[in-house]
XYZ file of C-alpha atoms in Angstrom:
700
model
C -18.454 37.855 -5.783
C -15.430 38.628 -7.447
C -12.421 36.408 -7.762
C -9.365 37.526 -4.843
C -6.772 39.029 -6.577
C -3.567 38.026 -4.880
C -4.046 34.820 -6.737
C -4.393 35.592 -10.540
C -2.079 34.901 -12.931
C -0.894 38.639 -13.379
C 0.381 38.770 -9.904
C 2.188 35.162 -10.763
C 5.905 36.968 -11.955
C 8.028 34.171 -10.958
C 6.105 30.681 -9.512
C 9.665 29.563 -7.847
C 11.000 32.796 -5.776
C 13.366 31.853 -3.182
C 10.730 32.514 -0.404
C 8.183 30.595 -2.405
C 10.760 27.370 -2.267
C 11.636 27.874 1.020
C 8.163 27.522 2.609
C 7.821 24.306 -0.033
C 10.752 22.918 0.712
C 10.354 22.792 4.530
C 6.576 21.279 4.316
C 8.138 19.019 1.741
C 10.768 17.837 5.085
C 8.170 18.118 7.512
C 6.726 15.596 4.824
C 9.434 13.357 4.467
C 9.930 13.995 8.526
C 6.533 11.447 8.677
C 5.008 14.734 10.630
C 1.602 14.208 8.010
C 1.464 10.941 9.688
C 0.364 13.451 13.174
C -0.579 15.959 11.938
C -2.653 17.549 8.803
C -0.263 19.766 6.830
C -1.323 22.144 4.040
C -2.461 20.331 0.958
C -4.783 20.315 -2.347
C -7.111 17.878 -2.406
C -9.416 17.006 -5.660
C -12.761 15.872 -5.326
C -16.117 14.897 -7.898
C -18.314 12.447 -9.055
C -16.553 9.623 -10.883
C -15.575 9.834 -14.025
C -16.179 13.524 -13.577
C -12.788 14.210 -15.637
C -10.801 13.885 -11.644
C -8.419 11.990 -12.864
C -7.933 13.613 -16.763
C -7.024 16.542 -15.039
C -5.052 15.519 -12.642
C -3.162 13.923 -15.584
C -2.790 17.307 -17.347
C -1.551 18.659 -14.117
C 0.952 16.205 -13.310
C 1.558 15.172 -16.981
C 1.337 11.303 -16.137
C -1.287 9.243 -17.850
C -4.253 8.460 -15.571
C -6.317 5.187 -16.195
C -9.084 5.524 -17.705
C -11.796 2.523 -16.095
C -14.960 2.170 -17.548
C -16.540 0.303 -14.515
C -13.771 1.513 -11.331
C -12.473 4.848 -12.080
C -10.060 5.499 -8.242
C -10.476 2.974 -6.100
C -8.249 4.709 -3.390
C -6.715 8.076 -2.516
C -3.190 8.784 -4.532
C -1.282 11.599 -2.910
C 1.010 13.374 -6.193
C 3.608 15.479 -4.724
C 5.831 17.525 -7.547
C 8.875 18.376 -6.387
C 11.809 21.072 -7.804
C 14.782 19.833 -7.506
C 18.752 20.740 -9.497
C 19.876 18.173 -11.988
C 19.039 16.398 -15.202
C 16.553 13.714 -14.507
C 13.043 13.262 -13.460
C 12.248 10.125 -11.078
C 9.209 8.661 -9.814
C 9.004 7.006 -6.631
C 5.605 5.312 -5.208
C 4.983 4.120 -1.719
C 1.854 3.399 0.812
C 0.836 5.605 3.233
C -1.161 2.843 5.543
C -4.857 4.222 7.015
C -6.629 4.140 9.656
C -7.792 0.641 9.270
C -4.578 -0.544 8.634
C -2.966 0.752 11.299
C -3.981 -1.635 14.152
C -3.088 -4.464 11.993
C 0.165 -4.555 12.070
C 0.860 -7.469 9.647
C -0.894 -5.469 6.826
C 1.146 -2.455 8.135
C 4.390 -3.867 7.470
C 3.255 -5.012 4.402
C 2.041 -2.181 3.009
C 5.603 -0.177 4.231
C 7.634 -2.696 2.050
C 5.622 -0.799 -0.666
C 8.583 0.984 -3.198
C 8.833 1.919 -6.139
C 11.256 3.912 -8.158
C 12.214 4.799 -11.873
C 12.728 7.678 -14.150
C 9.880 9.507 -15.485
C 10.878 9.172 -19.210
C 10.336 5.532 -18.220
C 6.731 5.761 -16.790
C 4.857 5.053 -19.962
C 0.346 5.536 -18.971
C 0.988 1.143 -19.085
C 3.694 1.286 -16.190
C 1.151 3.964 -14.411
C -1.233 1.090 -14.741
C 0.603 -1.695 -13.603
C 1.641 0.797 -10.480
C -1.623 1.203 -9.119
C -2.340 -2.593 -10.066
C 0.483 -3.270 -7.865
C -0.661 -0.926 -4.772
C -4.273 -2.176 -5.007
C -2.994 -5.893 -4.807
C -0.588 -4.648 -1.879
C -3.976 -2.875 -0.489
C -5.883 -5.959 -0.706
C -7.614 -3.988 -4.272
C -9.028 -6.043 -7.419
C -6.472 -5.121 -10.069
C -7.311 -3.849 -14.038
C -6.952 -7.600 -15.034
C -10.489 -9.223 -12.324
C -12.988 -9.872 -13.995
C -14.947 -10.820 -10.990
C -15.815 -7.744 -9.020
C -18.946 -8.841 -7.485
C -17.810 -10.657 -5.067
C -15.019 -9.171 -3.468
C -14.317 -8.086 -0.053
C -12.908 -5.161 -0.374
C -12.724 -3.016 -3.629
C -12.079 0.162 -1.787
C -9.108 1.134 0.814
C -8.243 4.009 3.471
C -4.456 3.647 2.743
C -2.690 6.734 0.449
C -0.660 5.696 -2.867
C 1.800 8.513 -3.204
C 3.281 9.531 -6.178
C 6.727 11.973 -5.875
C 7.966 13.054 -9.145
C 10.753 15.023 -8.134
C 12.410 16.952 -11.037
C 14.397 20.302 -12.641
C 11.204 21.177 -14.407
C 8.733 20.781 -11.687
C 6.668 23.198 -10.069
C 6.402 22.448 -5.541
C 2.991 21.471 -5.249
C 0.574 18.751 -4.267
C -1.871 17.373 -4.626
C -4.425 14.578 -3.534
C -6.914 12.502 -5.731
C -9.782 10.533 -3.727
C -12.022 8.290 -4.804
C -15.836 9.650 -7.365
C -18.698 9.209 -5.734
C -20.851 7.918 -7.758
C -24.730 7.437 -7.088
C -26.479 4.393 -7.929
C -24.538 1.458 -5.900
C -24.651 -1.914 -8.667
C -23.031 -4.934 -7.271
C -20.495 -4.161 -7.953
C -20.516 -0.274 -6.194
C -22.441 -1.135 -2.844
C -23.936 1.509 -0.427
C -20.763 0.525 2.011
C -18.004 1.462 -0.183
C -20.172 4.777 -1.403
C -20.204 4.889 3.060
C -16.803 4.945 2.784
C -15.793 7.455 -0.396
C -17.721 10.000 1.718
C -15.868 9.915 4.890
C -12.651 9.658 2.508
C -13.960 12.591 1.436
C -14.905 14.468 4.665
C -11.996 13.583 5.906
C -9.905 15.902 3.767
C -12.393 18.450 2.960
C -12.758 19.338 6.630
C -9.362 19.605 7.661
C -9.211 23.373 7.597
C -5.221 22.847 6.415
C -6.639 21.206 3.153
C -7.756 23.223 -0.132
C -10.575 21.521 -2.257
C -10.111 21.182 -5.608
C -13.925 20.018 -6.816
C -14.332 19.147 -10.097
C -18.041 19.094 -11.993
C -18.789 17.861 -15.565
C -20.101 20.594 -17.686
C -22.986 18.751 -18.687
C -24.324 17.604 -15.333
C -26.197 20.606 -13.236
C -24.375 22.099 -10.073
C -27.395 21.620 -7.909
C -27.299 17.743 -8.049
C -23.647 17.496 -7.671
C -23.167 15.722 -4.113
C -19.253 16.674 -3.426
C -20.415 20.506 -4.187
C -22.990 19.998 -1.723
C -20.045 18.390 0.368
C -17.591 21.011 0.037
C -20.211 23.800 0.789
C -20.488 22.068 4.183
C -16.774 21.730 5.074
C -15.899 25.229 3.929
C -19.420 27.217 3.916
C -17.615 30.405 3.161
C -15.698 29.312 0.371
C -12.292 30.565 0.914
C -10.352 27.059 0.883
C -12.335 25.860 -2.790
C -11.936 25.883 -6.283
C -14.099 25.583 -8.404
C -13.281 23.363 -11.928
C -15.825 22.722 -15.249
C -14.412 19.546 -16.943
C -15.655 18.460 -19.983
C -16.857 21.929 -21.959
C -16.255 20.379 -25.215
C -18.986 17.545 -24.635
C -21.682 20.552 -24.063
C -24.531 20.173 -25.992
C -25.184 23.315 -28.582
C -27.120 26.230 -26.513
C -25.722 24.555 -23.001
C -22.537 27.138 -22.788
C -24.353 29.813 -22.014
C -25.634 28.693 -17.805
C -21.771 26.707 -17.791
C -20.164 30.750 -18.481
C -22.303 31.876 -15.567
C -20.713 29.617 -12.940
C -17.349 30.043 -14.575
C -18.141 33.248 -14.009
C -18.483 32.865 -10.839
C -21.963 33.861 -10.676
C -23.958 30.672 -9.396
C -21.885 28.821 -6.957
C -19.948 31.896 -5.698
C -16.499 30.977 -4.806
C -13.987 33.253 -2.986
C -10.415 31.863 -5.401
C -13.562 31.765 -7.899
C -13.742 29.136 -11.262
C -11.519 27.413 -14.081
C -12.560 25.444 -17.120
C -10.341 22.438 -18.449
C -10.962 20.246 -21.830
C -9.308 17.278 -20.684
C -8.329 14.358 -23.667
C -11.204 12.175 -24.482
C -11.075 8.779 -24.588
C -10.840 9.010 -28.507
C -8.004 11.483 -28.773
C -6.918 9.071 -25.761
C -6.812 5.455 -27.587
C -5.679 7.497 -31.084
C -2.422 8.700 -28.509
C -2.368 12.286 -27.785
C 0.270 13.320 -25.849
C 0.268 15.543 -22.790
C 1.582 18.288 -25.034
C -0.982 17.936 -27.888
C -3.308 17.190 -24.886
C -2.732 20.847 -23.765
C -2.224 23.095 -27.197
C -5.425 21.357 -28.490
C -7.373 22.804 -24.661
C -5.483 26.448 -25.561
C -7.477 26.649 -28.907
C -10.651 25.408 -27.758
C -11.234 28.462 -25.541
C -9.499 30.843 -27.936
C -13.362 29.999 -29.936
C -16.714 31.658 -28.826
C -18.240 31.966 -26.101
C -14.885 30.943 -24.131
C -13.078 33.768 -24.957
C -15.225 35.953 -22.997
C -13.556 34.543 -19.675
C -11.000 35.714 -18.327
C -7.028 34.355 -19.964
C -6.163 33.309 -16.556
C -8.333 30.983 -15.802
C -8.949 28.449 -18.516
C -6.880 25.653 -19.067
C -4.627 23.709 -17.291
C -1.276 26.201 -17.845
C -3.601 28.706 -16.314
C -4.340 26.266 -13.042
C -0.919 24.727 -12.116
C 0.779 28.169 -11.475
C -2.428 29.621 -10.062
C -2.368 26.411 -6.958
C 0.774 26.870 -6.568
C 0.312 30.794 -5.809
C -2.997 29.433 -3.810
C -1.304 26.541 -2.119
C 1.758 28.705 -0.594
C -0.813 32.098 0.532
C -1.853 29.211 2.521
C 0.994 27.728 3.814
C 2.343 30.956 4.929
C -0.919 31.468 6.629
C -1.206 27.681 8.746
C 2.205 27.839 9.232
C 2.303 29.567 12.460
C -0.005 27.298 13.815
C 1.756 24.541 12.644
C 4.958 24.809 14.038
C 3.542 25.794 16.699
C 1.179 22.082 17.078
C 4.837 20.118 16.537
C 6.669 21.928 19.479
C 3.637 20.582 21.178
C 3.820 16.909 20.080
C 7.806 16.937 20.679
C 6.728 18.336 24.338
C 4.080 15.625 24.367
C 6.144 12.452 22.829
C 8.975 14.093 25.523
C 7.206 13.709 29.049
C 6.133 9.889 27.736
C 9.283 9.684 27.433
C 10.029 10.263 30.821
C 7.409 9.279 31.947
C 8.576 5.801 30.855
C 12.171 6.265 33.090
C 15.919 5.486 32.156
C 16.440 3.241 29.641
C 16.626 -0.380 30.715
C 17.336 -2.551 28.374
C 21.524 -3.118 28.711
C 22.672 -4.804 31.866
C 25.013 -1.418 32.092
C 21.441 0.490 32.533
C 19.337 -1.943 34.203
C 22.490 -1.585 37.066
C 22.473 2.235 36.718
C 18.744 2.580 37.350
C 18.569 -0.299 40.051
C 21.611 1.928 41.316
C 19.772 4.459 41.665
C 16.450 3.260 42.274
C 18.385 2.003 45.160
C 20.031 5.109 46.357
C 16.460 6.726 46.788
C 15.092 3.638 49.047
C 17.218 3.791 51.478
C 17.377 7.490 51.373
C 13.440 6.881 51.742
C 13.822 4.462 54.767
C 16.281 6.524 56.741
C 14.172 9.500 56.608
C 11.109 6.858 57.829
C 13.319 5.546 60.943
C 14.672 8.244 61.904
C 11.107 10.805 61.627
C 12.626 13.352 58.782
C 9.008 13.299 57.762
C 7.905 15.031 53.961
C 5.863 18.281 54.904
C 4.091 16.308 52.218
C 2.399 13.553 54.196
C -0.704 13.686 55.785
C -0.579 13.639 59.688
C -1.448 9.044 59.432
C 0.309 8.456 56.721
C 1.734 4.528 56.653
C 4.966 5.932 55.030
C 5.271 7.807 58.836
C 6.481 4.633 60.045
C 8.762 5.687 63.181
C 5.119 7.478 64.497
C 4.005 4.126 63.493
C 5.814 1.979 65.211
C 6.227 4.623 68.268
C 2.311 4.190 68.706
C 2.486 0.390 68.815
C 5.457 -0.365 70.784
C 3.968 2.737 73.167
C 0.459 -0.095 72.518
C 2.510 -3.183 73.471
C 4.046 -1.463 76.711
C 0.347 -0.608 77.803
C -0.994 -3.657 77.147
C 1.686 -6.159 78.732
C 1.704 -4.016 82.263
C -2.015 -4.080 82.406
C -2.849 -7.206 80.518
C 0.148 -8.886 80.900
C -0.984 -10.955 84.759
C -2.933 -13.248 85.358
C -4.520 -11.462 88.274
C -3.218 -7.804 89.553
C -1.071 -7.903 92.509
C -1.844 -5.446 95.976
C -0.546 -2.853 97.248
C 0.616 -3.520 101.209
C -2.967 -2.185 102.112
C -4.377 -4.963 100.300
C -5.594 -3.145 97.823
C -5.316 -3.741 94.139
C -1.790 -1.848 93.553
C -2.175 1.350 90.370
C 0.806 0.170 88.080
C -0.974 -3.010 86.595
C -4.855 -1.226 86.429
C -5.540 -0.433 83.061
C -5.978 3.775 83.445
C -9.595 4.853 82.429
C -10.063 1.145 82.109
C -13.483 0.456 83.720
C -14.758 0.376 87.336
C -12.654 0.256 90.206
C -14.873 -1.492 92.514
C -15.513 -4.065 90.055
C -11.542 -4.628 89.381
C -11.477 -4.311 93.281
C -13.515 -7.629 93.559
C -11.013 -9.457 93.314
C -8.275 -7.828 94.911
C -7.805 -11.313 97.180
C -7.746 -13.584 94.896
C -4.387 -13.763 93.944
C -3.570 -14.248 97.651
C -5.739 -17.033 97.665
C -4.044 -18.696 94.757
C -0.807 -18.239 96.023
C -1.726 -19.530 99.483
C -3.412 -22.335 97.829
C -0.479 -22.923 95.432
C 1.647 -22.577 98.319
C -0.071 -25.559 99.900
C 0.054 -28.050 96.737
C 3.324 -27.567 96.671
C 4.033 -28.570 100.089
C 7.499 -31.429 99.257
C 10.194 -31.857 102.251
C 10.472 -28.135 102.826
C 10.798 -27.418 106.406
C 7.729 -25.920 108.139
C 7.136 -22.255 107.643
C 9.725 -22.518 104.731
C 8.879 -22.462 100.480
C 9.072 -24.913 97.992
C 12.245 -23.600 95.770
C 10.222 -24.663 92.396
C 7.103 -22.455 93.602
C 8.172 -19.102 92.402
C 9.125 -20.626 89.575
C 5.599 -21.741 88.165
C 3.888 -19.046 90.146
C 5.978 -16.468 87.523
C 4.914 -18.561 84.731
C 1.768 -18.637 85.406
C 1.793 -14.918 86.526
C 3.741 -14.337 82.588
C 1.394 -16.492 80.636
C 0.003 -14.102 78.060
C 3.053 -12.603 77.303
C 3.696 -14.736 74.276
C 0.208 -14.121 72.690
C 0.664 -9.668 73.453
C 4.427 -10.124 72.168
C 3.413 -11.602 69.468
C 0.782 -9.710 67.874
C 2.651 -7.017 68.461
C 5.064 -8.394 66.113
C 2.220 -9.356 64.114
C 0.624 -5.395 63.974
C 4.481 -3.785 63.068
C 5.508 -6.767 60.014
C 1.861 -5.463 58.794
C 2.929 -1.966 59.107
C 6.404 -2.190 57.602
C 5.273 -4.553 55.535
C 2.355 -1.429 54.270
C 4.966 0.357 53.897
C 7.952 -1.734 51.835
C 4.981 -1.617 48.988
C 3.698 2.713 49.855
C 7.715 3.128 49.581
C 7.878 1.187 46.779
C 5.347 2.770 44.565
C 6.923 5.969 45.768
C 10.094 5.172 43.842
C 8.965 3.397 40.902
C 6.593 3.553 38.414
C 6.701 0.358 36.259
C 4.625 -1.905 37.192
C 6.818 -5.230 36.584
C 10.021 -3.493 37.869
C 8.139 -2.724 41.540
C 6.548 -6.044 41.789
C 9.789 -7.144 41.740
C 11.313 -5.198 44.422
C 8.171 -5.140 45.859
C 8.525 -9.200 45.803
C 11.882 -8.995 46.947
C 11.462 -6.805 49.989
C 8.556 -8.733 51.247
C 10.516 -12.164 50.881
C 13.500 -11.107 53.203
C 10.728 -9.646 55.490
C 9.147 -12.666 55.475
C 12.474 -14.570 56.498
C 12.941 -12.054 58.894
C 9.612 -11.838 60.693
C 10.617 -15.796 60.923
C 13.960 -15.105 62.876
C 12.180 -12.100 64.903
C 9.761 -15.490 65.923
C 12.484 -17.614 67.142
C 14.324 -14.810 68.742
C 11.117 -14.390 70.630
C 10.632 -17.931 71.543
C 14.002 -17.616 72.549
C 13.265 -15.091 75.202
C 9.917 -16.504 76.458
C 12.326 -19.560 76.720
C 14.605 -17.111 78.341
C 12.600 -15.276 80.922
C 9.810 -18.266 81.419
C 12.733 -21.065 81.471
C 12.244 -22.193 84.788
C 15.302 -19.721 85.795
C 14.562 -16.771 88.041
C 17.793 -14.045 87.569
C 18.499 -10.342 88.152
C 21.612 -8.577 88.886
C 19.024 -5.300 88.994
C 19.327 -3.110 92.091
C 16.006 -2.184 91.512
C 14.796 -5.940 92.825
C 16.152 -5.839 96.143
C 15.415 -1.777 96.347
C 11.828 -2.277 95.332
C 11.170 -5.714 97.417
C 12.977 -3.476 101.072
C 10.500 -0.917 100.154
C 7.604 -3.283 100.272
C 8.462 -4.970 103.350
C 8.682 -1.226 104.738
C 5.701 -0.430 103.409
C 3.861 -3.491 104.313
C 4.894 -3.739 108.303
C 3.863 0.619 108.280
C 0.330 -0.852 107.195
C 0.315 -3.103 110.166
C 1.290 -0.964 112.606
C -0.907 1.667 111.158
C -4.055 -0.712 110.915
C -3.422 -1.560 114.216
C -3.256 1.785 115.844
C -7.161 1.910 115.304
C -7.545 -0.674 117.473
C -8.244 -0.846 121.281
C -5.649 -3.502 122.304
C -2.863 -0.886 120.891
C -3.458 1.183 124.105
C -2.562 -1.468 126.781
C 0.406 -2.523 124.571
C 2.925 -1.176 127.272
C 6.417 -3.058 125.653
C 7.902 -4.283 123.249
C 6.731 -7.999 123.920
C 3.745 -7.389 124.026
C 3.813 -5.417 120.597
C 5.795 -8.328 118.664
C 3.004 -10.280 119.945
C 0.267 -8.107 118.282
C 2.187 -7.160 115.405
C 3.189 -11.315 114.388
C 1.732 -13.115 112.179
C 1.547 -17.049 111.246
C 4.442 -18.952 108.791
C 1.418 -19.732 106.553
C 0.862 -16.150 106.594
C 4.026 -14.923 106.055
C 4.992 -17.129 103.414
C 2.286 -16.113 101.313
C 2.825 -12.669 102.198
C 6.745 -13.146 100.720
C 5.860 -15.269 97.641
C 3.037 -12.193 96.365
C 5.892 -9.702 97.222
C 8.482 -11.170 95.819
C 6.317 -13.090 92.511
C 5.470 -8.910 92.545
C 8.789 -7.524 92.862
C 10.163 -9.752 90.467
C 7.749 -9.866 88.117
C 7.915 -5.649 87.291
C 11.868 -6.197 87.241
C 11.008 -9.461 84.244
C 8.540 -7.106 82.725
C 10.261 -3.973 81.711
C 13.420 -6.582 80.386
C 11.182 -8.750 78.128
C 9.043 -5.899 77.447
C 12.459 -3.510 76.149
C 13.843 -7.121 74.280
C 10.779 -7.337 72.607
C 11.281 -3.659 71.292
C 15.163 -3.165 70.448
C 16.160 -7.148 70.124
C 12.799 -8.206 67.874
C 10.867 -5.819 66.272
C 13.737 -2.930 65.918
C 15.931 -5.855 64.373
C 13.246 -5.774 61.328
C 14.326 -2.388 60.944
C 18.053 -2.120 61.475
C 19.460 -5.657 59.525
C 20.657 -5.546 56.186
C 18.714 -8.462 54.964
C 15.600 -7.338 55.975
C 14.163 -3.819 55.583
C 17.431 -1.796 54.746
C 18.651 -5.279 52.056
C 17.788 -2.901 48.913
C 20.989 -1.191 48.711
C 23.437 0.088 46.120
C 26.163 -3.297 47.456
C 22.498 -5.416 46.787
C 22.486 -4.233 43.212
C 26.499 -4.027 42.750
C 26.496 -7.444 43.260
C 23.516 -8.936 40.811
C 24.612 -10.777 37.741
C 23.863 -10.198 34.524
C 21.019 -12.316 34.594
C 19.204 -11.423 37.916
C 19.408 -8.106 36.606
C 17.399 -8.474 33.956
C 15.000 -10.532 35.538
C 14.289 -7.105 38.098
C 15.280 -4.370 35.529
C 14.407 -5.722 32.079
C 12.060 -3.522 29.937
C 9.501 -5.137 28.880
C 9.587 -6.396 24.796
C 6.651 -3.547 24.489
C 8.079 -1.019 26.772
C 10.845 -1.515 24.982
C 8.418 -1.125 21.494
C 6.916 2.043 22.265
C 10.129 3.300 24.031
C 11.936 3.012 20.702
C 9.104 4.159 18.316
C 8.964 7.457 21.007
C 12.512 8.074 20.994
C 12.149 8.094 16.902
C 8.546 10.250 16.874
C 10.851 13.104 19.744
C 13.425 12.600 16.598
C 11.863 13.450 14.200
C 9.431 16.294 15.757
C 12.775 17.265 16.727
C 14.512 17.818 13.329
C 11.129 19.633 12.371
C 11.034 21.509 14.711
C 14.462 22.733 13.655
C 13.531 22.780 10.209
C 9.780 25.374 10.108
C 12.329 27.431 12.488
C 14.815 28.022 9.742
C 12.405 30.071 8.279
């Protein structure tokens, strides 16, 4: 398999051409906006076994002196970011990016974010860099280089990331991440759990399609036994994101060079981007103070010798690797950039939707008043439509938001019930049958209902006899009619109270649904429901009192009406009764002998008691009809309807009400909870970051 020519040294004419710098700068800006917290950005990750030479490789690439530990190498991922900026000085900045295990621990996350070290690169000696690593380890809760008791530690590895940013005029734009090295034989210092964490870290990085894998192998170890290459192959089967690095070529035993050369020539483990051979500083050279510059010279001289001089020059040493990686990362960024921009746009839109879902901000009294005023306007408009029957086409046929429809149905049911069940006994028609106006339509067997036709007359006669007092014979005790009416209408109270209760139930349910319709925030909706329902409870108490007064007015002892219907109906009933008698007599034989008026009068005449009973029935029936219709109308209009129309009941929540609230009352109803406020602030910050990132990304 041949190496991809587009990334060879001879194709790199200018590492920092303007277009390339723009792409690297945009990626740096996106990282500065924190996009890497939400989306993976194109980067290079260095993976390998412990003591494979990863740290020394990074030392050669970055110029930083990585500490070398015998028992424990890298204990956390380290991201090295190289940035070219104008100026004379090169600076170093160290921060910590909290990992997944720290994000849910607010206290630990805040502590990690406090880590911030800046200095000139000239002051960053090997010991100073070791100090930075120790400080970062302490912040992460890990042992530092001075800790001796490594056996009894609760934590030796972390998924937090130490970020080292090197900015200066001589730097080439590059981002490299070093993850802890794999080990194969767990000990009391490096446990099986530690190995699982490291494997997880490596998998998280290598499986990301935007990560270029820099796989490091010790030349002395058999490639087939190196687990890191198995993981790289699993994450990148085609080898399009993997670059092989062979270290410690100078430590090979004589005669072993040929096998390593074949790997370096891409003849064994074929990678699209091929292999590089590297010579790092040995432990002895580090102790002897060999500088980074001397390291580069030693590496150049070593690979000039046989058999390494058989390899292409653009595959030998850090001097060739560094520009290659820069070009490879550049091409990778260009390839991933359209999808990255699309993902940022998606994040931006989703965050905007989340902010909109929270509703308007309610952190100040002014915002709270404006918010409640808008809500009150919506509430009033919806209530007015519900009461006028202006229903939305989206509502179902029996939707409880159709308030007026349900109240009309309840009123009709109330009228029917009080007409057919409001009397204790049904009244009679002129011919002695039960008056159909007082029968339930379709309410049962007519014969069954007419079996009690005579009951009311018997009852009135009994009451007439029991009420005899100082009145003259053949006349009626004036108080009797009142008592008859009171008894006959005694069910009005429970029927009307049931109607009021059912109406209030519908209004209450409508209120809850309306509150849910105009407000999504559970806290505000609950507050609004509580306010409206408390007012409805007060209004219901007042309605119960009005109903009580109305019943007392109707049944209190004085029967009064100025409705001409009473006199006209009573006159008609008497005529109908007389006609019925005449028609009844015409069927009798004695009618043929009625030759004069005296005889006719004698035939039609009834006793004084019968006449009194009939008159009591007809007057009671006539007045009952007038009073029942009047009472039913008053209950509907003066009792139930006032629950809907009064400003202190269903309609009380209005802009005027909101305008009269104090700041403390506003806060009690509409202030955002701490959690909502925190979420809103976080989402707004995120949204602004995404907006700026999107604007920057689209600038290319």
